[in-house]
Coordinates of C-alpha atoms and ligand atoms in Angstrom, one line a residue:
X1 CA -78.7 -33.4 24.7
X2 CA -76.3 -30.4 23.2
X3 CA -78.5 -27.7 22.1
X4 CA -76.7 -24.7 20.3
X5 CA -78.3 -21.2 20.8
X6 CA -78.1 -18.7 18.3
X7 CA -79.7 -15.4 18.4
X8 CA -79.3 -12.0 16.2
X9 CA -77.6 -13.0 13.2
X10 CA -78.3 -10.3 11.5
X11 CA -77.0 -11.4 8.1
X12 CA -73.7 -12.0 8.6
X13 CA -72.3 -14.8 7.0
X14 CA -69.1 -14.6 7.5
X15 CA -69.8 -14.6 11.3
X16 CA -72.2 -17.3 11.0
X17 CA -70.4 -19.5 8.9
X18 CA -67.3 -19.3 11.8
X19 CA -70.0 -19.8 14.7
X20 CA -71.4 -23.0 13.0
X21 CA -67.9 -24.2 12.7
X22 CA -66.7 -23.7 15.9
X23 CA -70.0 -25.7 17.7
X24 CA -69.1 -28.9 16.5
X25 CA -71.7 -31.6 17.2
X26 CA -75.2 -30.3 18.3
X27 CA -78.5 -32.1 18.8
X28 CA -80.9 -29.3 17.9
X29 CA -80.4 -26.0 16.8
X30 CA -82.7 -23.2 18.5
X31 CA -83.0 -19.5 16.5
X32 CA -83.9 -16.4 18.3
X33 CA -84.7 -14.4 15.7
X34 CA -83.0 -11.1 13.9
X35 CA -81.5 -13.3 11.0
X36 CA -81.5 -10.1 8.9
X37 CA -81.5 -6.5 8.9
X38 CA -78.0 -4.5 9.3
X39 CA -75.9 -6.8 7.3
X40 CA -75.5 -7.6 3.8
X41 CA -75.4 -11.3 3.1
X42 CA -79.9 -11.7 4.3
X43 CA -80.3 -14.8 1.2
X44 CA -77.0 -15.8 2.2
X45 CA -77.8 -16.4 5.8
X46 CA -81.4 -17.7 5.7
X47 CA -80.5 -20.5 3.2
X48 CA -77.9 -21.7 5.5
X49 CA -79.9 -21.5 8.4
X50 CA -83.2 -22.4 7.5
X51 CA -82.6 -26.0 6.6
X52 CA -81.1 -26.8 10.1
X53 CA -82.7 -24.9 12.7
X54 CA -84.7 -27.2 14.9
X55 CA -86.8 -24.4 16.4
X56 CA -86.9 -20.0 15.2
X57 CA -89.1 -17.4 16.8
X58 CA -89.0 -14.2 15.1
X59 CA -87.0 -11.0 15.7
X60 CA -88.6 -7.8 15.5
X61 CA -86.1 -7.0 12.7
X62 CA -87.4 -10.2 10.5
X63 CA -90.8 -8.6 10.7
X64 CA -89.6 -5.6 9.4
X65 CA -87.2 -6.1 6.5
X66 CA -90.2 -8.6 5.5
X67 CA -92.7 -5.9 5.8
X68 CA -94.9 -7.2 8.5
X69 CA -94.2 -4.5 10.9
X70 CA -93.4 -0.9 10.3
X71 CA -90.3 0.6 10.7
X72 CA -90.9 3.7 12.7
X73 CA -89.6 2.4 16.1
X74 CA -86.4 2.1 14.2
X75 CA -83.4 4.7 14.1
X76 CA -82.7 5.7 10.4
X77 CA -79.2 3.1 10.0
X78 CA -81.4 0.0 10.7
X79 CA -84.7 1.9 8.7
X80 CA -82.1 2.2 5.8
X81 CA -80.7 -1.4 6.0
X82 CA -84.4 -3.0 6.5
X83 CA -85.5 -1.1 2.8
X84 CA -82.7 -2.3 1.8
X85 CA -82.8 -6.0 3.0
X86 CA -86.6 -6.0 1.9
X87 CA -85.0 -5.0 -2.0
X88 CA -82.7 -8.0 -1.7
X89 CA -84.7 -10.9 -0.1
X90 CA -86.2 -13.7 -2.4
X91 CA -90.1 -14.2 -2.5
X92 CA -89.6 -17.5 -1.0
X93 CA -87.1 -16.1 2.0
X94 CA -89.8 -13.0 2.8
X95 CA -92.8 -15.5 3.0
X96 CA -90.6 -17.5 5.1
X97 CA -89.5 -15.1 7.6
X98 CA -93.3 -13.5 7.9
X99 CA -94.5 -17.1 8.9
X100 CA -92.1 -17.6 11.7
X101 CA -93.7 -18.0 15.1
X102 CA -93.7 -15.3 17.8
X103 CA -92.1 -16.5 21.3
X104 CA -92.4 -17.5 23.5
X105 CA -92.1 -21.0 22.6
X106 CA -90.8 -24.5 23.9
X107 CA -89.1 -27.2 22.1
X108 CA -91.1 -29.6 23.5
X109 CA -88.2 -32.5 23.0
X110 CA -88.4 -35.5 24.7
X111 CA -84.6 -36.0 24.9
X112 CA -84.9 -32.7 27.5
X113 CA -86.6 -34.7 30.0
X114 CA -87.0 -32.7 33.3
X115 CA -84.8 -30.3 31.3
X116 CA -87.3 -28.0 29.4
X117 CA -86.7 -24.5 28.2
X118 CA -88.1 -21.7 26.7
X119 CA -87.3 -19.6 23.8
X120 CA -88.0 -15.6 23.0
X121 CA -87.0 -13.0 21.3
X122 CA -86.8 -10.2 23.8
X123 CA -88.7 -11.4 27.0
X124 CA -91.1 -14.0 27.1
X125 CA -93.3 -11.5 28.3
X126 CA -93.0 -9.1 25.6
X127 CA -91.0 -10.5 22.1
X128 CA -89.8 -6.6 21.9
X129 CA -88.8 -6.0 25.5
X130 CA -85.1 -5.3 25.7
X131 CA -84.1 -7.1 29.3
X132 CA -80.7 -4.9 30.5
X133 CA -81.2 -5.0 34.2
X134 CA -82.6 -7.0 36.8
X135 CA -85.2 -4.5 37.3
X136 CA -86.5 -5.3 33.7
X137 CA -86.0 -9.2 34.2
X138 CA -87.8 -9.3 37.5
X139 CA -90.8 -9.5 36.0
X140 CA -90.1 -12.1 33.2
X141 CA -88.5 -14.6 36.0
X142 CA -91.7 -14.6 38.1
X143 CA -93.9 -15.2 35.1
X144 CA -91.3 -18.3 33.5
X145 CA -92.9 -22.0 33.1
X146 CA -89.7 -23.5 32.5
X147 CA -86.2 -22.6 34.8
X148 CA -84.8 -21.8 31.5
X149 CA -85.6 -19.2 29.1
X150 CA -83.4 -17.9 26.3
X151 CA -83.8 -14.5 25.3
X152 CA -82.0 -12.2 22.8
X153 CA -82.5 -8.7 21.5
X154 CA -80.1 -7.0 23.8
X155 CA -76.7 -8.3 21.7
X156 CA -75.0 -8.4 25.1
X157 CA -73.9 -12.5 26.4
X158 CA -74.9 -13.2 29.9
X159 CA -78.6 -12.7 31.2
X160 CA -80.3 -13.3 34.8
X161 CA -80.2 -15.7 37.5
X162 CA -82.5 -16.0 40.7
X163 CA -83.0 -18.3 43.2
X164 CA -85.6 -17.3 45.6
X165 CA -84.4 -13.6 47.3
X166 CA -81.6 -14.3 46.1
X167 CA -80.7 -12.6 42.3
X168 CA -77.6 -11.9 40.2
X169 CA -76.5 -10.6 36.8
X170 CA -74.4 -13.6 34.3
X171 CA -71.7 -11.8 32.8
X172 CA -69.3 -14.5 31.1
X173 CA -65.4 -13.6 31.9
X174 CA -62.8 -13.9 29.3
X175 CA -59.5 -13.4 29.4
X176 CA -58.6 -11.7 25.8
X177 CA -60.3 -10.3 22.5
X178 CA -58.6 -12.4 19.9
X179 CA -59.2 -16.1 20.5
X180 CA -61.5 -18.4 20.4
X181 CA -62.9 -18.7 24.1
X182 CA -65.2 -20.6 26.7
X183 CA -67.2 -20.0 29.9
X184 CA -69.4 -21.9 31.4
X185 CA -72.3 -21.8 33.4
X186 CA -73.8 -24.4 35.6
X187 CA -77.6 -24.1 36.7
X188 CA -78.5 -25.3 39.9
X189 CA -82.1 -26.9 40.7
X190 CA -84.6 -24.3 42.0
X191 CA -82.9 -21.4 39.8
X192 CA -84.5 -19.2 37.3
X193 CA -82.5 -18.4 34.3
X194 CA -83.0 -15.8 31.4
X195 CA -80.1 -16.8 29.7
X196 CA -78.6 -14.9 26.4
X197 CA -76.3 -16.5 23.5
X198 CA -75.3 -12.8 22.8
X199 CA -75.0 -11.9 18.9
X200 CA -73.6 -13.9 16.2
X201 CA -73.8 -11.1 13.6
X202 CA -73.5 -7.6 15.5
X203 CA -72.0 -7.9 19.3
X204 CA -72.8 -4.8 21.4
X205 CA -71.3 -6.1 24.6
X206 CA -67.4 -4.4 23.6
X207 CA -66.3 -8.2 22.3
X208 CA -66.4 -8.0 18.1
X209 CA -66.3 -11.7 18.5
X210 CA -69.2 -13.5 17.1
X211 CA -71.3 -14.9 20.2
X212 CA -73.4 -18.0 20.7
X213 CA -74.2 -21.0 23.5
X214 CA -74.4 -24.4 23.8
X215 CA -77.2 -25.7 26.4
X216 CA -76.3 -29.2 27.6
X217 CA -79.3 -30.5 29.3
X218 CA -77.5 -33.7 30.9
X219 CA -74.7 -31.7 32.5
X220 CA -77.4 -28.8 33.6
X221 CA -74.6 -26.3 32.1
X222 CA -74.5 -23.5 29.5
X223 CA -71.5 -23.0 27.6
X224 CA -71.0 -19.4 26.5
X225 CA -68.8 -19.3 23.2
X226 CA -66.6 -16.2 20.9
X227 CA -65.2 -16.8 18.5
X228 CA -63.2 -14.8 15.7
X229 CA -64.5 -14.3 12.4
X230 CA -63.4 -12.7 9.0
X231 CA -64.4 -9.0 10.0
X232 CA -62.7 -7.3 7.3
X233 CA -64.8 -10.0 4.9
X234 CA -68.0 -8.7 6.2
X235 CA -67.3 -5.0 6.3
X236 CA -66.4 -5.2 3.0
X237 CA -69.7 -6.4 1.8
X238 CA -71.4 -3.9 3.8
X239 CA -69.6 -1.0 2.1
X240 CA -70.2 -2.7 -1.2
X241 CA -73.6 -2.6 -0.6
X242 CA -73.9 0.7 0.1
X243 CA -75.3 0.0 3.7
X244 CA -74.8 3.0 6.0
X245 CA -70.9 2.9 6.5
X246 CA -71.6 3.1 10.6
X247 CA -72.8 -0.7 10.5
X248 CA -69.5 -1.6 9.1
X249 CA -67.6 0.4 12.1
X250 CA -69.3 -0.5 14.8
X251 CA -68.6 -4.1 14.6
X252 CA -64.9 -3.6 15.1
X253 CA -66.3 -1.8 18.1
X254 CA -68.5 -4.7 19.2
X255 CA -71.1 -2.0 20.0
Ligands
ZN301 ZN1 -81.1 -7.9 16.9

């Protein structure tokens, strides 16, 4: 089966909308979590992805900007954009988003076979746990029930691979900033894999491209995906919004 992995929307339609596009033909649609907070389409985003995600866990920005979870671990930009996303959301998308499940969890879908995964927010140890190094995926791989985990949080595409002593850091290669662009990744039997779509909504590996990945069980592969999107569109809305201006720059940054 085709699986597509999203992960830190963070209400960005315009990037969303050009993601979903450029996927084509999926089987099931897994969510990481961070729908909202930072950008200014939140309604926008969740009733477009709601209806067709197979399987969300929630991001520790959904818990905030639905008032679940404080926001005093937050710097003031995203404080000020959670307040502000909390104003905007519908009854109906805030009861949503503080029902969602914490990771990690597994589809559980037959059509996976041998093939199973698991999905988190940050680690599957910890749904907040940013994983950046090895040092801070070590841990997570040893404690994994399933080769495959998908994690987000970070915004940076790639993750963690380890077979036995042997361990390395999945960084996809492309070759410009402007097109649409593959890379793929096969998984070897006997590998562990913390693998991360990256962020659709707010990149913050240097790539402003909008960031996702396709699992395809059959082919044992994961297809790493930017794509261009209508920047200019989404800035705009930001500044409309009167969201902190610096959430409008730094996605031309991709940081
Ligand atoms: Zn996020």
């Amino acid at each position: 089966m085709r699986a597509l992995i999203l992960s830190d929307i963070h209400a960005n339609l315009e990037a969303l909308t050009a993601v979903l596009e450029a996927a084509g033909e999926w089987d099931a649609l897994w969510n990481l979590g961070d729908m909202v907070g930072y950008g200014a389409s939140p309604n926008q985003v969740l009733d477009l992805i709601r209806p067709i995600s197979t399987l969300t866990v929630r991001g520790n920005h959904d818990r905030a900007c639905s008032g679940i979870s404080s926001t005093v671990q937050f710097n003031p930009t995203a404080r000020a954009a959670a307040n502000w996303t909390f104003e905007q959301l519908t009854r109906e998308n805030i009861e949503w988003l503080r029902d969602l499940p914490k990771g990690p969890l597994q589809p559980n879908d037959p059509r996976l076979g041998e093939a199973q995964v698991s999905l988190a927010h940050g680690s599957p140890l910890n749904e907040d746990q940013y994983i950046l190094s090895m040092r801070d995926a070590w841990a997570p791989l040893q404690g994994m029930i399933t080769a495959i985990t998908f994690v987000g949080h970070t915004h940076i595409q790639g993750g963690f691979s380890q077979k036995e002593h042997e361990w390395h850091e999945v960084r996809p290669r492309y070759r410009g900033r402007n097109d649409p662009e593959t890379w793929t990744l096969p998984i070897p039997t006997g590998t562990r894999n913390l693998i991360n779509p990256g962020s659709v909504g707010q990149p913050r590996d240097y790539d402003w491209r909008a960031a996702f990945a396709v699992y395809d069980s059959e082919a044992c592969q994961i297809i790493y995906h930017r794509v261009p999107y209508d920047l200019t569109g989404t800035q705009g809305r930001i500044l409309m919004a009167r969201l902190p201006e610096r959430l409008a720059a730094r996605l031309r940054e991709g940081r």
